[in-house]
Structure formats: structure tokens, C-alpha cells
């Protein structure tokens, strides 16, 4: 059985938190500041409120189909052939938009900020190998690793916030709502599409959670809230230090924020703190993506074991990560024109339709 391994609800909370933080902690501040300027923190809070509703919808869907993954839910609601066709399209597109894009973002960051002379392909291969090791060892292994590493991540994050707080200028948040609520909504939508809607893939993992006390749904919600709050704090502090204009122009404003730390001309250039937090959260985001995709494909094709799929998917991941974003201009266009409607379809419209179908099935059974 693919779901025979069980993890605790606490481990699932940590995995959800790290998955939610993912690439958002470094990339989101610039995009949301470009839309909402100094009111980006308000837009992020609005996105958090909407995200809680979306996660609650995912939890309700999981409760209506206990012990089933997203693929198995589609099988039940749409029938074997249509359900698996929809699941295959979902997984194939998510593979391109999820782990392939994340690996590309990581390697671009390393080659532009830290190791400019290193070939991007070698970085992709090295990081992919580590991710595939985690996927092959299974969810029990990498969830325990996340449980061990998470306290250190929290400590680094708190240290970062404390050290950078010496440079904050609250006046950079003024005037509040200078342009009214109009720019808040697209910025909030951008936040939701990054922090919450991709969490639909966690429904592939939720059957592996030890749910004897019905804590899996609560773990999913708490993890999403914690991860989004971490991102909101980063957005707010980045704007208070740099102002909305620089934050919007910078590609990695949080990394620039870490480079700005200087206390007594002794404690400075601590960008390794932010890089460490980001690398670890990205590792777990990619590992969860790849594990969920492997499990989904195994279920679609009736395989008893997902591990034979790990190496072929890893090779495909390295290739696609190089070509998924040909250049930065294409990436920016993709993020605004394609990523938002795509995540709305898979993270909101698809589960909403599945809930409606579940409701109709229940009515028919009662009738």
C-alpha cells in the first residue's frame, strides 16, 4: 500500500509550514510591493484571510473522502477513466509549474547572487540529487528530518528579525491606503496564489497522517497560517527598511535586507542566515512536490511502488528546470499572466467542483 507509512500531525504541520514558506520568503515581497506599494502588508493580511477559507475548503474535501488522496477522490467522483485523465493533466502541469520552476528559481539565485561562474546545470543536478534522496527514502524519513531541523530554522528566523529590526523605519508604511482598496485586491490574489493555492498538492499526503484524533485538517490549517504569517512579517519589515519602491524593483529584496545588517561594524553581512532559511524551505517544498507527484503517478497507473518513478522524474526535473524559464522577462510574464489563473484553477475551482460533486452524490444516496 502506498499510504501505509504514517507521520504525526505535528510533522505534517511542520511540512505544511515549510511548504508554504517555500520560495515566497525571498520572492513574494517584490511582487506584492509592486502591486500594493506600502500597503503590501495589508494585502498580505487580506490574502491570509482568504487563504484560511481556501484551506478550510481543502480540509472539508479531505473529510468527505477520508483516507483518500486527491487522485483517489477524482477516481471516486469522476469515474476511473475521466478521473485519472484529469489527475494526469493536473500532475503533468504541476510538475512544470511546481518543482521545475522552483529549481530554476533556486539555480538563478545562486548564479546571480553567490556563485556567478558556476554552470547552472551543475547546480540543478546537485540540488535535484539531494531532493531525490529524500523522496526515495520516503515521507517518514524527510518528515522526521523536517521535525529536527525546524527549531533551528525558527531560531535563525527570529535572529534575522531581531537583527534587522534596528534598521526599520515605520514611516515607510505611510500613507496607509493612499490609493484606496483598489490595488489591495490584485496583491492579495498574488499572495494567495503563492502561499495557499498550491497547498492542494498536500491532499496527496494527508492520508499518510496519523489521524486518530482527526488532527490532520487542523495541522494543514495551522501550518498554512504559520507559513503565511512568517512571509507577512518579512514583507512588512522589508518595506519598513527599504521602502516600497526599492522593494518592488529588487528581485530578491529579502536577501538584500540580510546584507544590510550591520551592528557596531562587527556583526554584518549575515545574508547566509536568509539563504539558509530559504534553501531548507525550498528543499522541503521540492521534496513534497516530487513525493506527491510520484505517489500520484503510481496511483494513476496502478503501480504498487512509487520508487521506480523517482529517478526518471528526477532526470526530467533537471532538464525541465533549465528550459521552463528561458529568461527573467519570460518568468515575470509567466508569474503574472499564467501562474495566477493556473493556481486558481487547481487550488480553488477544482476542489470547489469536487465539493459540489460530493454534495450531489450525498443527495442521491439520501434520495
Coordinates of C-alpha atoms in Angstrom, one line a residue, residues 26 106-118 123 252 255 259 271-276 278-279:
X26 CA 12.5 35.6 -0.9
X106 CA 17.0 28.4 -6.9
X107 CA 19.7 28.0 -9.5
X108 CA 19.2 31.5 -10.9
X109 CA 19.5 32.9 -7.4
X110 CA 22.8 31.1 -6.8
X111 CA 24.3 32.0 -10.2
X112 CA 23.4 35.7 -9.9
X113 CA 24.0 36.3 -6.2
X114 CA 26.5 33.8 -4.8
X115 CA 28.3 31.7 -7.5
X116 CA 28.2 33.5 -10.8
X117 CA 30.8 31.4 -12.5
X118 CA 29.2 28.0 -11.7
X123 CA 23.7 23.4 -9.5
X252 CA 15.5 39.4 -4.1
X255 CA 18.4 38.8 0.6
X259 CA 23.1 42.0 3.5
X271 CA 22.9 37.1 4.3
X272 CA 23.8 33.4 4.9
X273 CA 21.1 33.4 7.5
X274 CA 18.4 34.2 5.0
X275 CA 20.0 32.0 2.4
X276 CA 20.0 29.0 4.8
X278 CA 15.4 29.8 2.1
X279 CA 17.4 26.8 0.9

